[in-house]
Amino acid sequence: MATAEKYVGGGVPRKEDPKLITGQGQFLEGLTLPGMLHAALLRSPHGSARITSVDVSAAAAAEGVVAAYSGADLADEWAAGLPMAWPVTDDIRIPDHWPVAQDVARYVGDAVAVVVATSRNAALDAAELVEVDYDVLDAVVDVEAAVADGAPRVHESFDDNKSYTWALTNGEVDEAFAKADVVVKERYTQPRLIPNAMEPRAVVAQPVPSTGDFTVWSTTQIPHVAKVLFALTLGIPESQIRVIAPSDVGGGFGSKLNVYAEEALCIALARRLGKPVKWVAGRSEGYLATIHGRDQVQEIEIAATSDGDILGYRVHILAAMGAYLQLVAPGVPLLGAFLYCGCYGGEAYHFECTGVFTNTTPTDAYRGAGRPEATYAIERAIDSLAREVGVDPAEIRRRNFLPAGDMVQSPGGLAFDSADYEPALDRALELLDYDGFRSDQAERREGGGSRQIGVGFSSYVEICGLAPSQVLASLKYAAGGWDAATVRMLPTGKAEVVTGSSPHGQGHVTSWSQIAADALGIPYEDVTVLHGDTHVAPHGMNTYGSRSLAVAGVAVHNACDRVVDKARGLAAHLLEVAPEDLEYEAGTFSVKGVPDRTKSMPELAFAAWTAHSLPEDSEPGLEASCVYDPPNFTFPFGTHVAVVEVDTETGAVDLVRYIAVDDCGPVINPVIVDGQVHGGVAQGIAAALYEEATYAEDGTLETSSMVNYLVPSAAEFPSFETDRTVTPSTSNPMGVKGIGEAGTIGSAPAVINAIVDALSHLGVTDVPMPASPERVWRAIQSAQGGEA
Amino acid sequence: MIPASFDYERASSLDEALSLLAAGGEDARPLAGGHSLLPLMRLRLARPSLLVDIGGIDELRGVQDDGDSVTIGALTTHHEVAGAAALTGGSGLIAKVAEGIGDPQVRHRGTLGGSVAHADPASDLPAALLALDAEVTLAGPGGTRSVAAADFFVGPFMSAADDGEIVTGVRVPKREGWGSAYQKFQRRAQDWAIVGVAAVVNWTDSGIAGAAIGLTNMGGTPLRAHAVEAALTGTSEKAQILAAVSKVSELETPPADENASSEYRLHLAQVLISRAVAEAAGCPGMQR
């Protein structure tokens, strides 16, 4: 029975939640196969060391152990090294990257041996028995130290530690700076961050020795991409690999947008031993062996008039790649390269980035990937400009916003869809009660107490919907940007949606069900969404970069339209009228002027299945597919506001309010959008106040667990205040833009700007991230000392 | 990470636990709530050969009012300590401290005895026991004994308990009429203190008649700030208190770690002592 109810835009309960909140979700650690073996890796404890010998004999002889191998033992397993898919320049230096190091271990955590046993415990115990002799070399862990003359080289085969330099220039930059009344120049560091998905990484590889087929279960965001890359790395025909990303993959934030050593290793071990092989990361092991994010040093200059009108930008970045180049690591700074001018105007723009090897865990895309870094730099620097020219920070943003409109040219070189930045700022100021805040602040300052308050703004624009394949080609990205959907009416009137995106917490099953239920006019409950298994969903580019809705979701929408088109032909045939004489609404075709002559979608699904009477040239069944490749990126935007109270005696920062006004276009499910904003904002605040991965000079990861890598909990946050403006994108027929990363992108600069604002009367102009109490206290001490 | 393998025995009485520990040798360890020991085992930093689970020994659980002092059994959870009505006067400090340890899960599983026996200089309870001149009671193969808190904590994760001895509880003087406060400074709600200040103060019409200050995470053991206490006695105004707290710098150089340098810890200690003293004195005019 068709329903007139509209699901899109409503806060229907997430289909994913009941099993997760009742403990019926299945993480990969729970998968057990007959005869399954368990792998444990021995990892280098040195930042840089030549491996002089590996003796696995004691481990191999331990109880329960089936095999133990060094990197050299496994060298002939690899048809190619671990893949890197974004060679951003023609002369980029790409080092060999083997799943198990063969000659030199280049970071603490680089695998040097693997033990396979009948239980995980036996494998872990035996890994301690592997004896490795190292010739320890000097390590370099800091990007600036790594590019200094005489720095230890991470890769001896390269002359220095630079992987590539990528540059972009628009307009006459020197001219803009020459005529400027004011130039502000700032230097910021982006701390290295460790992604913390709920589910640690895990993989199970199952061989069928008689056929040479492999099934690989992996906690991956990219089952389809991984399938191609497993084939290339292992020399197995792609047609003989099935990859399954389980339906409950517990989060990724980019950390599972990769092809990892342990995935390739489990497949190789399964091939060699003829049995299923499983590996599950421990949390601290994941801190060493799963990609990190950020770790950049940024220099930004803004040229402006004395009124604060921006003329031009100059940006230089050093970006840590870590010891090797992971899947898309070189391209991460490029995702921010067009955004160091934010949502502001100007006539000239120069950006330059050098990717740098260090003896650290490789970096790669972490929620926001390049865009939080860019937004941080411009949103901090525009506050510096506001102070320099004596203009209110909200006003200087308004003064420099790009004009509202579609396809508005940014100084960075891209044309932004759906630009309309003032309403979000206005709404944020209204929610804040800006005038009231400033008067409270003045009162506190007057009182002179130890608790001072400040407000910080961040008006961001970002790039989502990673998409147009031709544009990605111009950036030398090695894959396409399309995604695929198939929508299939089942004989009983239910629908199956097969999607190429691979959700791992986002709620695609819910959102895709809403889209299909509305388009097909059937109940939300009657839609099933299939994903993550390359045998079920044959095509996909998967889930990252806030792309799923704006690409794969639109593919679902378009495929539904095609199903309705086919159904229209069948309805016309059965009702014996011309297709154009039919009206379609909420799953029912009716003859114009004869409203009681109808065919519903379930009726048509059944008729298409029996195929007893079909139009000429029509085939049985009622399904359609769409592969969608959008014409442009999408550019969500918004204004975030943080209010902090700073204890000037201790440096402690209390986040009092957090307001997020985002514009992601039309909303499919407001509960999911709020959830994405909350989670993203929490991760951005975490970067601003808590999280920072640090290395000792010898390459030891000091923040090796959640004891000292400070992932905040709910206790550290106020209740977030969220609101939206809605400006549809012109890049796709649904007008949707993406919301997965906006919170992370907008939030960190708002928090730091608020701290600086709270302390500006004491002379403080900068506090580095994360703003630990000691750093805040030292900023106050140094500002006060400067005055004395 | 998964612990190295170990043997496990569950004791139903104190005597049985002591004999199991004696039989297990020097690598045998008692297990109570497990919230200090198990994390170390998980990282394989601790590798006991035998765990003797004392969690079922009822005689070691509970809070007893002895008139001018309170006896708390080792297996009493932090949650139970936080709600103990017998902890009045200055001894109320123990309840305030217990209320802020870790998170609710830790407070419902973790025990007072486990926290004391672990002797972590960053743990909250030891500083409070020190400030209150509490005694730690021990049982071992040779019988039972009491050790003053000041003598019990001898180094980082090292106590005066001998191998084979079990902490059975603490005895805390009530100090009726004294006020108390625990100022804990940490990055996240569930973290260990970067610095903690446990203060008990006897505030009279003429000012501070007596004060005792215990410090968390300011050295290799919990510390008493005796010089500060002496300087505080007889003071009644904020300026005098600020002068007194500066004497905390006469203690050993505080440790440096990823959360705080020595210099910052010393600064924090001064701020937190003055706040704790003002709060314990119950005199709002002295705060801020």
Coordinates of C-alpha atoms in Angstrom, one line a residue, chain A residues 84-303:
Chain A
M84 CA 49.7 4.9 -2.8
A85 CA 47.0 6.3 -5.0
W86 CA 47.7 10.1 -5.0
P87 CA 51.0 11.0 -6.6
V88 CA 50.4 14.7 -6.5
T89 CA 53.4 15.8 -8.6
D90 CA 55.3 14.2 -11.5
D91 CA 58.5 14.1 -9.4
I92 CA 57.1 12.9 -6.1
R93 CA 59.4 10.5 -4.3
I94 CA 57.5 7.3 -3.5
P95 CA 59.4 4.9 -1.2
D96 CA 59.0 1.1 -1.2
H97 CA 56.5 0.2 1.5
W98 CA 56.4 -3.6 2.4
P99 CA 53.9 -5.0 4.7
V100 CA 56.7 -6.4 6.8
A101 CA 60.0 -4.4 6.8
Q102 CA 62.8 -6.2 5.0
D103 CA 66.0 -4.2 5.7
V104 CA 65.2 -1.0 7.7
A105 CA 62.5 -0.3 10.2
R106 CA 61.5 3.3 9.8
Y107 CA 59.1 4.0 12.7
V108 CA 58.2 2.6 16.1
G109 CA 55.5 0.1 15.0
D110 CA 56.9 -0.8 11.6
A111 CA 56.3 -4.6 11.5
V112 CA 59.4 -6.7 11.5
A113 CA 58.0 -10.3 12.0
V114 CA 54.7 -12.1 12.1
V115 CA 53.7 -15.2 14.1
V116 CA 50.7 -17.3 13.2
A117 CA 49.1 -19.5 15.8
T118 CA 46.0 -21.4 16.7
S119 CA 44.9 -18.7 19.2
R120 CA 45.4 -15.0 19.5
N121 CA 47.0 -15.4 22.9
A122 CA 49.5 -18.0 21.7
A123 CA 50.4 -15.7 18.8
L124 CA 50.9 -12.7 21.1
D125 CA 53.0 -14.7 23.5
A126 CA 55.2 -16.2 20.8
A127 CA 55.8 -12.8 19.1
E128 CA 57.7 -11.9 22.2
L129 CA 60.1 -14.8 21.5
V130 CA 61.2 -13.5 18.1
E131 CA 64.8 -12.2 18.3
V132 CA 65.7 -9.3 16.2
D133 CA 69.1 -7.6 16.1
Y134 CA 68.9 -3.9 15.2
D135 CA 71.6 -1.4 14.2
V136 CA 69.9 1.6 15.7
L137 CA 70.1 4.7 13.5
D138 CA 69.4 8.4 14.2
A139 CA 65.7 9.2 13.8
V140 CA 63.9 12.5 12.9
V141 CA 60.4 13.0 14.1
D142 CA 59.7 16.7 13.6
V143 CA 58.9 18.1 10.1
E144 CA 61.0 21.2 10.5
A145 CA 64.0 19.2 11.8
A146 CA 63.5 16.7 8.9
V147 CA 64.0 19.4 6.2
A148 CA 67.0 21.0 8.0
D149 CA 70.5 20.5 6.5
G150 CA 72.1 17.3 7.8
A151 CA 68.9 15.8 9.1
P152 CA 68.9 12.0 9.4
R153 CA 67.3 10.6 6.2
V154 CA 64.2 8.4 6.6
H155 CA 64.9 6.8 3.2
E156 CA 68.6 6.5 2.3
S157 CA 67.7 6.3 -1.3
F158 CA 66.5 9.9 -1.4
D159 CA 68.8 12.9 -1.1
D160 CA 66.7 14.5 1.6
N161 CA 63.3 14.0 3.4
K162 CA 61.2 15.9 1.0
S163 CA 58.6 13.8 -0.9
Y164 CA 57.2 16.6 -3.0
T165 CA 56.4 20.2 -3.3
W166 CA 53.0 21.3 -4.8
A167 CA 52.2 24.9 -5.5
L168 CA 49.2 27.0 -6.7
T169 CA 49.2 30.7 -7.7
N170 CA 46.2 32.7 -8.7
G171 CA 46.4 36.4 -9.6
E172 CA 49.3 38.9 -9.0
V173 CA 50.3 38.0 -5.4
D174 CA 53.4 40.2 -5.1
E175 CA 51.4 43.2 -6.4
A176 CA 48.6 42.6 -3.8
F177 CA 51.1 42.5 -1.0
A178 CA 53.0 45.6 -2.3
K179 CA 49.9 47.7 -2.3
A180 CA 48.6 46.5 1.1
D181 CA 48.3 48.8 4.1
V182 CA 48.6 45.9 6.4
V183 CA 50.2 42.5 6.3
V184 CA 49.6 40.0 9.0
K185 CA 51.9 36.9 9.2
E186 CA 51.2 34.0 11.5
R187 CA 52.7 30.7 12.1
Y188 CA 50.6 27.8 13.4
T189 CA 51.3 24.2 14.2
Q190 CA 48.7 21.5 13.6
P191 CA 49.3 18.8 16.3
R192 CA 49.5 15.2 15.1
L193 CA 46.2 13.5 16.0
I194 CA 45.4 9.8 16.4
P195 CA 42.0 8.7 15.1
N196 CA 40.0 6.7 17.6
A197 CA 37.3 4.7 15.9
M198 CA 35.2 2.6 18.4
E199 CA 36.1 -0.6 16.7
P200 CA 39.9 -1.2 16.3
R201 CA 41.0 -2.4 12.9
A202 CA 40.7 -6.1 12.1
V203 CA 40.9 -8.4 9.1
V204 CA 40.1 -12.1 8.3
A205 CA 41.3 -13.6 5.1
Q206 CA 39.7 -16.9 4.0
P207 CA 41.3 -18.9 1.1
V208 CA 39.7 -21.5 -1.0
P209 CA 42.9 -23.4 -2.0
S210 CA 41.3 -25.5 -4.7
T211 CA 40.1 -22.5 -6.7
G212 CA 42.5 -19.8 -5.6
D213 CA 39.6 -17.6 -4.4
F214 CA 39.8 -15.4 -1.3
T215 CA 37.2 -13.8 0.8
V216 CA 38.5 -10.9 2.9
W217 CA 36.5 -9.4 5.8
S218 CA 38.0 -6.1 6.8
T219 CA 37.0 -3.1 9.0
T220 CA 37.5 -0.9 5.9
Q221 CA 35.7 2.2 4.6
I222 CA 36.6 1.2 1.1
P223 CA 35.8 -2.5 0.2
H224 CA 35.7 -1.9 -3.5
V225 CA 38.8 0.2 -3.8
A226 CA 40.6 -2.3 -1.5
K227 CA 39.6 -5.2 -3.7
V228 CA 41.4 -3.6 -6.7
L229 CA 44.5 -2.8 -4.6
F230 CA 44.7 -6.2 -2.9
A231 CA 44.8 -7.7 -6.4
L232 CA 47.7 -5.4 -7.4
T233 CA 49.6 -5.9 -4.1
L234 CA 49.2 -9.7 -4.0
G235 CA 49.1 -10.6 -7.6
I236 CA 45.8 -12.3 -7.3
P237 CA 43.2 -11.8 -10.1
E238 CA 40.7 -9.2 -9.0
S239 CA 37.9 -11.6 -10.0
Q240 CA 39.1 -14.1 -7.3
I241 CA 38.9 -11.6 -4.4
R242 CA 35.7 -10.9 -2.5
V243 CA 35.9 -8.1 0.1
I244 CA 33.3 -7.7 2.8
A245 CA 33.2 -4.7 5.0
P246 CA 30.8 -6.0 7.8
S247 CA 27.6 -4.1 8.2
D248 CA 28.6 -2.7 11.6
V249 CA 32.1 -1.4 11.0
G250 CA 32.6 0.7 14.1
G251 CA 33.7 4.0 12.8
G252 CA 36.7 5.1 10.8
F253 CA 37.0 8.9 10.5
G254 CA 39.4 8.2 7.6
S255 CA 41.6 5.8 9.5
K256 CA 40.0 2.9 7.6
L257 CA 40.3 4.7 4.3
N258 CA 43.4 2.8 3.5
V259 CA 45.0 -0.4 2.5
Y260 CA 47.1 -1.6 5.4
A261 CA 50.0 -4.0 5.9
E262 CA 47.9 -6.3 8.1
E263 CA 45.2 -6.7 5.4
A264 CA 47.8 -7.7 2.7
L265 CA 49.6 -9.8 5.3
C266 CA 46.6 -11.8 6.3
I267 CA 45.8 -12.6 2.6
A268 CA 49.4 -13.6 2.0
L269 CA 49.4 -15.8 5.1
A270 CA 46.1 -17.4 4.1
R271 CA 47.5 -18.1 0.7
R272 CA 50.7 -19.6 2.1
L273 CA 49.1 -21.6 4.9
G274 CA 45.8 -22.5 3.1
K275 CA 43.7 -21.6 6.2
P276 CA 41.8 -18.5 7.3
V277 CA 44.0 -16.0 9.1
K278 CA 42.7 -13.3 11.4
W279 CA 44.4 -10.2 12.9
V280 CA 42.8 -7.8 15.4
A281 CA 44.5 -4.6 16.6
G282 CA 44.8 -3.8 20.2
R283 CA 44.0 -0.2 21.0
S284 CA 47.7 0.7 21.7
E285 CA 48.8 -1.3 18.7
G286 CA 46.4 0.7 16.6
Y287 CA 48.0 3.9 17.9
L288 CA 51.3 2.7 16.3
A289 CA 50.0 1.0 13.2
T290 CA 46.9 2.9 12.1
I291 CA 47.4 6.2 10.3
H292 CA 47.6 9.5 12.2
G293 CA 46.3 12.8 11.0
R294 CA 47.4 16.5 10.7
D295 CA 51.0 17.2 11.8
Q296 CA 51.7 20.3 9.8
V297 CA 53.6 23.6 10.3
Q298 CA 51.8 26.5 8.5
E299 CA 52.8 30.0 7.6
I300 CA 50.0 32.3 6.4
E301 CA 50.2 35.9 5.3
I302 CA 47.2 38.1 4.6
A303 CA 47.5 41.4 2.8

